[in-house]
Amino acid sequence: MKRDPVDASLDERPDEALMRAYQAGDVAAFESLYARYERRVFAFVLRFVGDRALAEELFQETFARAVAAAPRWKPRAPFAAWIFRIARNLCLDHVKAHGRRRTVSLDRTGDDPPEAPEPAAGGASPDAEVFRRRTVARLEAAILDLEPAQREVLLLRERAGLSFEEISETTGMSVSTLKSRMRYALGHLRKALEGTGFDRAEALDDGL
Amino acid sequence: MACRQGERYRVDYLEDLLSEEDRRAYEGHVEGCPECAEAIEAERRILAMVRGPEREAPSAPVRAAVLRGARAAAERAPQRRFRDIFESPLLQTLALATLVAGIAFIFEDQLPHVGLPSLKDTLRARVSEGEAPAAKAKSEVARGDRASEESPAPRAGGRSGGLEKAAEPSAEARRAPAGASPSPSIAASPRPESTPRAAPAAPALSLTKRAPGVTLYDDGGAAGMAERAIPASPEAPRPGASTAREADEASGSDAAAGTAILLDEIRELIDSKQWKAALDRVDAALVTERPDDDAIALLELGIEAADAMGDDVHSVRYRVERVAKLREREGLPPR
């Protein structure tokens, strides 16, 4: 009965139909749902807390709560908003209980502020790669420095791929508020990366 | 279009959410404004980095634990069908009828005798013949110890309360383990509370005594993460915007609080054209000492509100000057 969750993603039923099916005991339907959301939820949680072990714990707890609450689930809101609300509530609870937790990125080579070598002109030369890693590490740290309210909208939009309307359902905030938070978030990140030359380096478009 | 107005378009522009008309107007502004053009380019790159091409996955043990938990929960409790049974009007009527019959049965001795054979006598006769009808079990529940004194006949299964008994024809209901760990949904599913229930001899809710969060990668098969999670989630979040707001307040308002919230609130006041209220909030907020960039953001909102309401010139000039000084101190270019 074991199946690869990636195969399960071929199921074309909408999320809500899969959830209904799971309520009726169809485990394969849940596996399909899980396959759809695994990476999106994990990417959000990982970037929100900045620590892989903690992210795995919160991710597992997110789905454990979803499973426990599944019998009471009703399609009043999109499944995406529901699962991400569980995830963001857990993340915010964690921040509330433990404060900001700074961790060193795998990419980071040291705690000193990375210097900014001249970006190489195209291609992945060793210098360009060092520059990319340092800038990405700096960006990761800057994301963790954002206020949670700004961090969540940035990550729900850009890492989890939710629309602003879905984020509104997830957080209970109006779309205009969310866009304004997004604006502040981008402003803070821009400020954090100022002087690194990140805005001239083609090598950075590869992302986090 | 002014820079300040343009700033509000920037997110929509970067996210490709502007109408054709607004996009043209915004691009028209950006062409003649190096500052905005630079900001757009910088934020475009930041977004590209944040988005990134890859989506990290959790480790294989975590994935296995999640799926095992989901399977275990489904196998343990086909909750939906089980609950549907109790939501059936026919069954609720039957349960009520059983209750009434049960009460009548208990107080039968006090009712006027009309010459028919007593129901209790009939049942006692049947029990002695080895039958254990539902009504008998029901009466045991209602009368508690007294019933077992009268009838020491063994009961089939650990629970013989009215509703559990009524659900007996359902395979799902039978599969729900009597006296073992019921699923959270069964424990939480709505039941008519008017029916007296037996206190089962076997410990029923051992599940809730399980220490939460003991193991992350529980290889214990059915006793996997779903069970571990149950005590930790007495209140599962429910969909709906109002619920989201409640959940936000209940679980995250402190964490999410701070200047961003304040700025958002002022932004909402401005958006709803409550200029004066917005301005008052800005002034009140500025009484407290704040980091310069927060103060700039507050003042900019104040200017926006003051402009919109046609505040007196001195007030606006005062704010503009403060912003200019703060921007200078922060090393930001003047507006």
Coordinates of C-alpha atoms in Angstrom, one line a residue:
Chain A
M1 CA 0.0 0.0 0.0
K2 CA 3.0 2.3 0.4
R3 CA 3.3 4.7 -2.4
D4 CA 5.6 7.5 -3.3
P5 CA 3.9 10.8 -2.4
V6 CA 5.3 12.2 -5.6
D7 CA 3.3 9.7 -7.6
A8 CA 0.2 10.6 -5.5
S9 CA 0.5 14.2 -6.8
L10 CA -0.9 13.0 -10.1
D11 CA -4.3 13.0 -8.5
E12 CA -6.2 15.9 -10.1
R13 CA -9.0 16.3 -7.6
P14 CA -9.2 19.7 -5.8
D15 CA -7.6 19.9 -2.3
E16 CA -11.0 20.0 -0.7
A17 CA -12.2 16.9 -2.4
L18 CA -9.1 15.1 -1.3
M19 CA -9.7 16.2 2.3
R20 CA -13.3 15.0 2.1
A21 CA -12.0 11.7 0.8
Y22 CA -9.5 11.4 3.7
Q23 CA -12.3 12.1 6.1
A24 CA -14.1 9.1 4.7
G25 CA -11.0 7.0 5.3
D26 CA -9.1 7.3 2.0
V27 CA -5.5 7.5 3.0
A28 CA -4.3 7.8 -0.6
A29 CA -6.2 11.1 -0.8
F30 CA -4.2 12.5 2.1
E31 CA -1.0 11.3 0.6
S32 CA -1.9 13.3 -2.5
L33 CA -2.6 16.4 -0.4
Y34 CA 0.6 15.9 1.5
A35 CA 2.6 15.6 -1.8
R36 CA 1.1 18.9 -2.9
Y37 CA 1.9 20.8 0.2
E38 CA 5.0 19.1 1.6
R39 CA 7.6 21.4 0.0
R40 CA 5.6 24.6 0.2
V41 CA 4.9 24.2 3.9
F42 CA 8.4 23.1 4.6
A43 CA 9.9 26.0 2.7
F44 CA 7.8 28.5 4.6
V45 CA 8.5 27.0 8.0
L46 CA 12.3 26.6 7.3
R47 CA 12.7 30.2 6.2
F48 CA 10.6 31.4 9.0
V49 CA 12.6 29.8 11.8
G50 CA 15.9 29.5 10.0
D51 CA 16.8 26.2 11.5
R52 CA 16.4 22.9 9.8
A53 CA 15.9 20.7 12.9
L54 CA 13.4 23.1 14.4
A55 CA 11.7 23.4 11.0
E56 CA 11.2 19.7 10.7
E57 CA 9.7 19.6 14.2
L58 CA 7.3 22.4 13.4
F59 CA 6.5 20.9 10.0
Q60 CA 5.7 17.5 11.5
E61 CA 3.6 19.1 14.1
T62 CA 1.7 21.1 11.5
F63 CA 0.6 17.9 9.7
A64 CA 0.0 16.0 13.0
R65 CA -2.5 18.8 13.9
A66 CA -4.0 18.7 10.5
V67 CA -4.5 14.9 10.8
A68 CA -6.0 15.3 14.3
A69 CA -8.3 18.1 13.2
A70 CA -9.2 16.5 9.9
P71 CA -12.5 14.9 11.1
R72 CA -13.7 18.3 12.0
W73 CA -12.5 20.1 8.9
K74 CA -15.1 21.8 6.8
P75 CA -14.5 23.4 3.4
R76 CA -15.3 26.9 4.6
A77 CA -12.0 28.2 3.4
P78 CA -9.4 26.8 1.0
F79 CA -7.4 23.9 2.3
A80 CA -4.2 25.9 1.5
A81 CA -5.2 28.7 3.9
W82 CA -6.1 26.1 6.6
I83 CA -2.8 24.2 6.5
F84 CA -0.7 27.3 6.3
R85 CA -2.6 28.8 9.2
I86 CA -1.7 25.9 11.3
A87 CA 1.9 26.2 10.2
R88 CA 2.1 30.0 10.8
N89 CA 0.4 29.7 14.1
L90 CA 3.0 27.2 15.2
C91 CA 5.8 29.4 13.9
L92 CA 4.4 32.5 15.7
D93 CA 3.9 30.5 18.9
H94 CA 7.5 29.4 18.7
V95 CA 8.7 32.9 18.2
K96 CA 6.5 34.1 21.1
A97 CA 7.8 31.4 23.4
H98 CA 11.5 31.4 22.5
G99 CA 12.2 34.7 20.9
R100 CA 14.2 35.3 17.8
R101 CA 16.6 32.5 17.1
R102 CA 19.6 33.2 14.9
T103 CA 21.2 30.3 13.2
V104 CA 24.2 30.2 11.0
S105 CA 23.3 29.3 7.4
L106 CA 25.0 26.4 5.7
D107 CA 26.0 28.9 3.2
R108 CA 27.7 31.2 5.7
T109 CA 31.4 31.0 5.9
G110 CA 31.8 33.1 9.1
D111 CA 29.9 35.4 11.4
D112 CA 31.6 38.5 10.2
P113 CA 29.6 40.6 7.8
P114 CA 30.5 39.2 4.4
E115 CA 32.6 41.4 2.3
A116 CA 31.4 42.1 -1.2
P117 CA 33.9 41.1 -3.9
E118 CA 33.3 42.6 -7.3
P119 CA 30.7 40.4 -8.9
A120 CA 32.0 38.4 -11.7
A121 CA 30.6 39.1 -15.1
G122 CA 28.3 36.2 -15.7
G123 CA 28.9 32.5 -15.2
A124 CA 29.6 30.7 -12.0
S125 CA 33.2 31.5 -11.4
P126 CA 34.5 30.7 -7.9
D127 CA 34.5 34.4 -7.0
A128 CA 30.9 34.7 -8.1
E129 CA 29.9 31.6 -6.1
V130 CA 31.5 33.0 -3.0
F131 CA 29.8 36.3 -3.5
R132 CA 26.5 34.6 -4.1
R133 CA 26.8 32.5 -1.0
R134 CA 27.6 35.5 1.2
T135 CA 24.8 37.6 -0.2
V136 CA 22.3 34.7 0.3
A137 CA 23.5 34.2 3.8
R138 CA 23.1 37.9 4.5
L139 CA 19.6 37.8 3.0
E140 CA 18.7 34.8 5.1
A141 CA 19.8 36.6 8.2
A142 CA 17.9 39.8 7.2
I143 CA 14.7 37.7 6.7
L144 CA 15.1 36.3 10.2
D145 CA 15.5 39.9 11.4
L146 CA 12.2 41.0 9.9
E147 CA 9.3 41.4 12.3
P148 CA 7.2 38.2 12.2
A149 CA 4.3 39.9 10.7
Q150 CA 6.4 41.0 7.8
R151 CA 8.3 37.8 7.6
E152 CA 5.2 35.7 7.3
V153 CA 3.7 37.6 4.4
L154 CA 7.0 37.7 2.5
L155 CA 7.5 33.9 2.9
L156 CA 3.8 32.9 2.4
R157 CA 3.9 34.8 -0.8
E158 CA 7.4 34.1 -2.1
R159 CA 8.3 30.7 -0.7
A160 CA 4.8 29.1 -0.2
G161 CA 3.4 30.7 -3.4
L162 CA 0.1 31.8 -1.9
S163 CA -1.8 34.6 -3.4
F164 CA -2.5 37.7 -1.3
E165 CA -6.1 36.7 -1.1
E166 CA -5.0 33.3 0.3
I167 CA -2.6 34.9 2.7
S168 CA -5.5 37.1 3.8
E169 CA -7.5 33.9 4.6
T170 CA -4.5 32.5 6.4
T171 CA -3.7 35.4 8.5
G172 CA -7.1 37.2 8.8
M173 CA -5.4 40.4 7.6
S174 CA -6.7 42.6 4.8
V175 CA -5.0 42.4 1.4
S176 CA -4.0 46.1 1.7
T177 CA -2.4 45.5 5.1
L178 CA -0.5 42.5 3.7
K179 CA 0.8 44.5 0.8
S180 CA 1.9 47.2 3.0
R181 CA 3.7 44.7 5.2
M182 CA 5.3 43.3 2.1
R183 CA 6.5 46.8 1.1
Y184 CA 8.1 47.3 4.5
A185 CA 9.6 43.8 4.4
L186 CA 11.2 44.5 1.0
G187 CA 12.4 47.9 2.2
H188 CA 14.1 46.4 5.2
L189 CA 15.8 43.7 3.1
R190 CA 17.0 46.3 0.6
K191 CA 18.5 48.2 3.5
A192 CA 20.1 45.1 4.9
L193 CA 21.8 44.3 1.6
E194 CA 22.8 47.9 0.8
G195 CA 26.4 48.2 -0.2
T196 CA 26.9 44.5 -1.1
G197 CA 26.5 45.1 -4.8
F198 CA 23.8 42.5 -4.9
D199 CA 21.7 44.6 -7.3
R200 CA 24.3 44.3 -10.0
A201 CA 25.3 40.7 -9.8
E202 CA 23.7 38.3 -12.3
A203 CA 24.9 35.3 -10.3
L204 CA 22.3 36.0 -7.6
D205 CA 19.3 35.3 -9.7
D206 CA 19.6 31.6 -8.7
G207 CA 18.0 32.4 -5.3
L208 CA 18.1 31.0 -1.8
Chain B
M1 CA 2.6 60.3 -10.0
A2 CA 4.7 61.2 -7.0
C3 CA 7.3 58.9 -5.5
R4 CA 5.2 58.4 -2.4
Q5 CA 2.2 57.3 -4.4
G6 CA 4.5 55.2 -6.6
E7 CA 5.8 53.3 -3.6
R8 CA 2.4 52.0 -3.0
Y9 CA 2.3 50.6 -6.5
R10 CA 5.7 48.9 -6.2
V11 CA 4.6 45.6 -4.6
D12 CA 1.8 45.2 -7.1
Y13 CA 4.1 46.1 -9.9
L14 CA 6.8 43.6 -8.8
E15 CA 4.1 40.9 -8.4
D16 CA 2.6 41.7 -11.7
L17 CA -0.8 42.6 -10.2
L18 CA -1.3 46.0 -11.6
S19 CA -4.0 46.8 -14.2
E20 CA -2.6 47.7 -17.7
E21 CA -3.5 51.3 -17.1
D22 CA -1.9 51.5 -13.7
R23 CA 1.2 49.7 -14.9
R24 CA 1.7 52.2 -17.7
A25 CA 1.2 55.1 -15.3
Y26 CA 3.7 53.7 -12.9
E27 CA 6.3 52.9 -15.6
G28 CA 5.9 56.4 -16.8
H29 CA 6.8 57.7 -13.4
V30 CA 9.7 55.3 -13.0
E31 CA 11.3 56.3 -16.3
G32 CA 11.8 59.8 -15.0
C33 CA 12.7 58.8 -11.4
P34 CA 16.1 57.1 -10.9
E35 CA 15.4 56.5 -7.2
C36 CA 12.2 54.5 -7.9
A37 CA 13.9 52.7 -10.8
E38 CA 16.8 51.7 -8.5
A39 CA 14.4 50.5 -5.8
I40 CA 12.5 48.4 -8.2
E41 CA 15.6 46.8 -9.6
A42 CA 16.9 46.1 -6.1
E43 CA 13.6 44.6 -4.9
R44 CA 13.2 42.6 -8.0
R45 CA 16.5 40.9 -7.3
I46 CA 15.6 40.4 -3.7
L47 CA 12.4 38.7 -4.7
A48 CA 14.2 36.5 -7.2
M49 CA 16.6 35.4 -4.4
V50 CA 13.8 34.8 -1.9
R51 CA 11.7 32.9 -4.4
G52 CA 14.7 30.8 -5.5
P53 CA 14.3 27.8 -7.8
E54 CA 14.3 25.1 -5.2
R55 CA 11.9 24.1 -2.5
E56 CA 13.6 22.3 0.4
A57 CA 11.9 19.1 1.5
P58 CA 11.8 17.6 4.9
S59 CA 13.8 14.6 5.7
A60 CA 12.6 11.1 4.8
P61 CA 11.9 10.1 8.5
V62 CA 9.7 13.2 8.9
R63 CA 7.7 12.4 5.7
A64 CA 7.3 8.8 6.8
A65 CA 6.1 9.8 10.3
V66 CA 3.5 12.2 8.8
L67 CA 2.1 9.6 6.4
R68 CA 2.2 6.9 9.1
G69 CA 0.3 9.1 11.4
A70 CA -2.3 9.9 8.8
R71 CA -2.8 6.2 8.0
A72 CA -3.0 5.3 11.7
A73 CA -5.6 7.9 12.3
A74 CA -7.7 6.8 9.4
E75 CA -7.5 3.1 10.4
R76 CA -8.2 3.7 14.0
A77 CA -11.2 5.9 13.4
P78 CA -13.3 6.1 10.3
Q79 CA -14.6 9.2 12.1
R80 CA -16.6 10.7 9.3
R81 CA -18.9 7.8 8.7
F82 CA -19.1 7.2 12.5
R83 CA -20.2 10.7 13.1
D84 CA -22.6 10.7 10.2
I85 CA -24.4 7.8 11.9
F86 CA -25.0 10.0 15.0
E87 CA -26.1 12.9 12.9
S88 CA -28.8 10.8 11.3
P89 CA -32.3 12.0 12.4
L90 CA -33.6 8.5 12.4
L91 CA -31.0 7.3 14.8
Q92 CA -31.4 10.3 17.0
T93 CA -35.1 9.5 17.2
L94 CA -34.3 6.0 18.0
A95 CA -31.9 7.1 20.7
L96 CA -34.5 9.3 22.2
A97 CA -37.0 6.5 22.1
T98 CA -34.6 4.2 23.8
L99 CA -34.0 6.8 26.5
V100 CA -37.7 7.3 27.2
A101 CA -38.2 3.5 27.2
G102 CA -35.2 3.3 29.6
I103 CA -36.6 5.8 32.0
A104 CA -40.1 4.2 31.9
F105 CA -38.4 0.9 32.5
I106 CA -36.6 2.2 35.6
F107 CA -39.7 3.7 37.1
E108 CA -41.9 1.0 36.0
D109 CA -42.5 -0.2 39.5
Q110 CA -43.9 3.2 40.4
L111 CA -46.4 3.3 37.5
P112 CA -49.9 2.1 37.9
H113 CA -50.1 -1.6 37.2
V114 CA -52.5 -2.4 34.4
G115 CA -52.5 -6.2 34.6
L116 CA -50.0 -6.8 31.8
P117 CA -46.9 -8.9 32.5
S118 CA -44.1 -6.6 33.9
L119 CA -41.4 -5.7 31.4
K120 CA -38.7 -6.3 34.0
D121 CA -40.0 -9.8 34.7
T122 CA -40.0 -10.6 31.0
L123 CA -36.5 -9.3 30.6
R124 CA -35.2 -11.2 33.7
A125 CA -36.7 -14.3 32.3
R126 CA -34.9 -13.7 29.0
V127 CA -31.6 -12.9 30.6
S128 CA -31.8 -16.1 32.5
E129 CA -32.2 -17.8 29.2
G130 CA -28.9 -16.3 28.0
E131 CA -30.1 -13.4 26.0
A132 CA -28.7 -9.9 26.5
P133 CA -31.0 -7.5 24.7
A134 CA -30.1 -3.9 24.2
A135 CA -32.7 -2.7 26.6
K136 CA -31.2 -4.7 29.3
A137 CA -27.8 -3.2 28.7
K138 CA -29.4 0.1 28.7
S139 CA -30.9 -0.4 32.0
E140 CA -27.6 -1.4 33.5
V141 CA -26.2 1.8 32.3
A142 CA -28.9 3.8 33.8
R143 CA -28.9 2.1 37.1
G144 CA -25.2 1.6 37.5
D145 CA -24.1 -0.7 40.2
R146 CA -27.6 -1.7 41.2
A147 CA -28.0 -3.3 37.7
S148 CA -24.9 -5.4 38.0
E149 CA -25.9 -6.6 41.4
E150 CA -29.2 -7.8 39.9
S151 CA -27.7 -9.3 36.9
P152 CA -24.1 -10.5 37.0
A153 CA -24.4 -11.8 33.4
P154 CA -21.2 -10.9 31.5
R155 CA -21.5 -8.1 28.9
A156 CA -20.2 -8.3 25.5
G157 CA -17.6 -5.6 24.9
G158 CA -16.4 -3.1 27.4
R159 CA -19.0 -0.4 26.7
S160 CA -22.7 -1.0 26.5
G161 CA -24.1 2.5 26.8
G162 CA -27.2 3.4 24.9
L163 CA -25.6 5.1 22.0
E164 CA -22.7 2.7 21.6
K165 CA -25.2 0.0 21.7
A166 CA -27.4 1.7 19.2
A167 CA -24.5 2.0 16.8
E168 CA -23.7 -1.6 17.0
P169 CA -25.1 -2.6 13.5
S170 CA -22.4 -0.4 12.0
A171 CA -19.1 -2.1 11.2
E172 CA -17.3 1.2 11.7
A173 CA -18.7 1.7 15.1
R174 CA -17.7 -1.8 16.1
R175 CA -14.2 -1.3 14.8
A176 CA -13.8 1.7 17.1
P177 CA -11.9 0.0 19.9
A178 CA -14.0 -0.2 23.1
G179 CA -12.1 0.9 26.1
A180 CA -9.0 1.6 24.1
S181 CA -7.8 4.9 22.6
P182 CA -10.7 6.6 20.8
S183 CA -9.8 8.9 18.0
P184 CA -9.8 12.6 18.9
S185 CA -12.6 13.1 16.5
I186 CA -14.8 10.5 18.2
A187 CA -14.1 12.1 21.5
A188 CA -14.9 15.5 20.1
S189 CA -17.7 14.5 17.8
P190 CA -21.2 15.8 18.7
R191 CA -23.4 13.3 20.5
P192 CA -26.7 13.8 22.1
E193 CA -25.7 14.3 25.7
S194 CA -29.0 13.5 27.2
T195 CA -28.4 9.8 27.1
P196 CA -26.8 8.4 30.2
R197 CA -23.5 6.8 29.6
A198 CA -21.7 4.0 31.4
A199 CA -18.4 4.6 33.0
P200 CA -16.5 1.9 31.2
A201 CA -14.5 -0.5 33.3
A202 CA -11.5 -0.3 31.1
P203 CA -9.6 3.0 31.1
A204 CA -11.0 4.8 28.0
L205 CA -8.9 7.8 27.5
S206 CA -5.4 6.5 28.0
L207 CA -4.4 8.5 25.0
T208 CA -4.7 11.8 26.7
K209 CA -2.2 10.7 29.3
R210 CA 0.5 10.3 26.7
A211 CA 3.2 12.8 27.3
P212 CA 3.3 15.2 24.4
G213 CA 6.3 15.7 22.2
V214 CA 8.3 12.8 23.5
T215 CA 9.6 11.5 20.3
L216 CA 9.8 13.1 16.9
Y217 CA 10.5 10.2 14.7
D218 CA 8.3 7.6 16.4
D219 CA 8.8 4.3 14.7
G220 CA 6.1 2.7 16.8
G221 CA 3.8 2.2 13.9
A222 CA 0.2 2.9 14.8
A223 CA 1.3 4.8 17.9
G224 CA 2.9 7.3 15.7
M225 CA 2.9 11.1 15.5
A226 CA -0.8 11.5 15.2
E227 CA -1.3 10.2 18.7
R228 CA 1.5 12.2 20.0
A229 CA 0.0 15.3 18.6
I230 CA -3.5 14.9 20.0
P231 CA -2.9 16.2 23.5
A232 CA -1.1 19.2 22.1
S233 CA -4.0 20.3 20.0
P234 CA -7.2 20.5 22.0
E235 CA -8.3 23.4 19.8
A236 CA -7.6 22.8 16.2
P237 CA -7.8 25.9 14.0
R238 CA -10.9 26.2 11.9
P239 CA -11.2 27.9 8.6
G240 CA -12.9 31.3 8.1
A241 CA -11.5 34.8 8.2
S242 CA -13.0 35.6 11.6
T243 CA -11.5 32.4 13.0
A244 CA -8.2 33.3 11.5
R245 CA -8.4 36.6 13.3
E246 CA -9.2 34.8 16.6
A247 CA -6.4 32.4 16.0
D248 CA -4.1 35.3 15.3
E249 CA -5.1 37.0 18.5
A250 CA -4.9 33.8 20.5
S251 CA -1.7 32.5 19.3
G252 CA 0.4 35.2 17.7
S253 CA -0.7 38.7 18.4
D254 CA 2.2 39.4 20.8
A255 CA 4.7 37.8 18.5
A256 CA 3.4 39.7 15.6
A257 CA 3.0 43.0 17.5
G258 CA 5.3 45.9 17.1
T259 CA 5.8 48.8 14.8
A260 CA 4.6 46.8 11.7
I261 CA 1.2 46.3 13.4
L262 CA 1.0 49.9 14.3
L263 CA 1.9 51.0 10.8
D264 CA -0.6 48.7 9.4
E265 CA -3.3 50.1 11.7
I266 CA -2.5 53.6 10.6
R267 CA -2.4 52.4 7.0
E268 CA -5.9 51.0 7.4
L269 CA -7.1 54.2 8.9
I270 CA -5.8 56.1 5.9
D271 CA -7.2 53.6 3.5
S272 CA -10.6 54.1 5.1
K273 CA -10.2 57.8 4.9
Q274 CA -10.0 58.4 8.7
W275 CA -7.3 60.9 8.3
K276 CA -7.6 62.6 11.6
A277 CA -7.6 59.3 13.5
A278 CA -4.5 58.3 11.5
L279 CA -2.8 61.5 12.3
D280 CA -3.6 61.1 16.0
R281 CA -2.1 57.7 16.0
V282 CA 1.1 58.9 14.4
D283 CA 1.4 61.7 16.9
A284 CA 0.7 59.4 19.8
A285 CA 3.2 56.9 18.4
L286 CA 5.9 59.5 18.1
V287 CA 5.7 60.4 21.7
T288 CA 7.6 57.1 22.3
E289 CA 11.2 57.0 21.2
R290 CA 11.6 54.8 18.2
P291 CA 14.3 53.6 15.8
D292 CA 14.8 56.2 13.1
D293 CA 13.5 54.0 10.3
D294 CA 10.3 53.3 12.2
A295 CA 9.9 57.0 13.0
I296 CA 10.4 57.8 9.3
A297 CA 7.7 55.3 8.3
L298 CA 5.3 56.8 10.9
L299 CA 6.0 60.3 9.8
E300 CA 5.5 59.4 6.2
L301 CA 2.1 58.0 7.0
G302 CA 1.4 61.1 9.0
I303 CA 2.2 63.3 6.0
E304 CA 0.0 61.2 3.8
A305 CA -2.9 61.6 6.2
A306 CA -2.2 65.3 6.8
D307 CA -2.0 65.9 3.0
A308 CA -5.2 64.1 2.4
M309 CA -7.1 66.0 5.1
G310 CA -5.7 69.4 4.2
D311 CA -4.0 69.9 7.5
D312 CA -2.6 73.3 8.2
V313 CA 0.6 74.1 6.4
H314 CA 2.7 74.4 9.6
S315 CA 1.9 70.9 10.7
V316 CA 2.8 69.4 7.3
R317 CA 6.0 71.5 7.1
Y318 CA 7.0 70.4 10.5
R319 CA 6.6 66.7 9.6
V320 CA 8.4 67.1 6.3
E321 CA 11.3 68.7 8.1
R322 CA 11.5 65.9 10.6
V323 CA 11.4 63.3 7.9
A324 CA 14.1 65.1 6.0
K325 CA 16.3 65.2 9.1
L326 CA 15.7 61.6 9.9
R327 CA 16.4 60.5 6.4
E328 CA 19.6 62.5 6.4
R329 CA 20.6 60.8 9.6
E330 CA 19.9 57.4 8.2
G331 CA 21.9 58.2 5.1
L332 CA 18.8 57.9 2.9
P333 CA 18.5 60.2 -0.1
P334 CA 16.1 63.2 0.5
R335 CA 12.6 62.8 -0.8

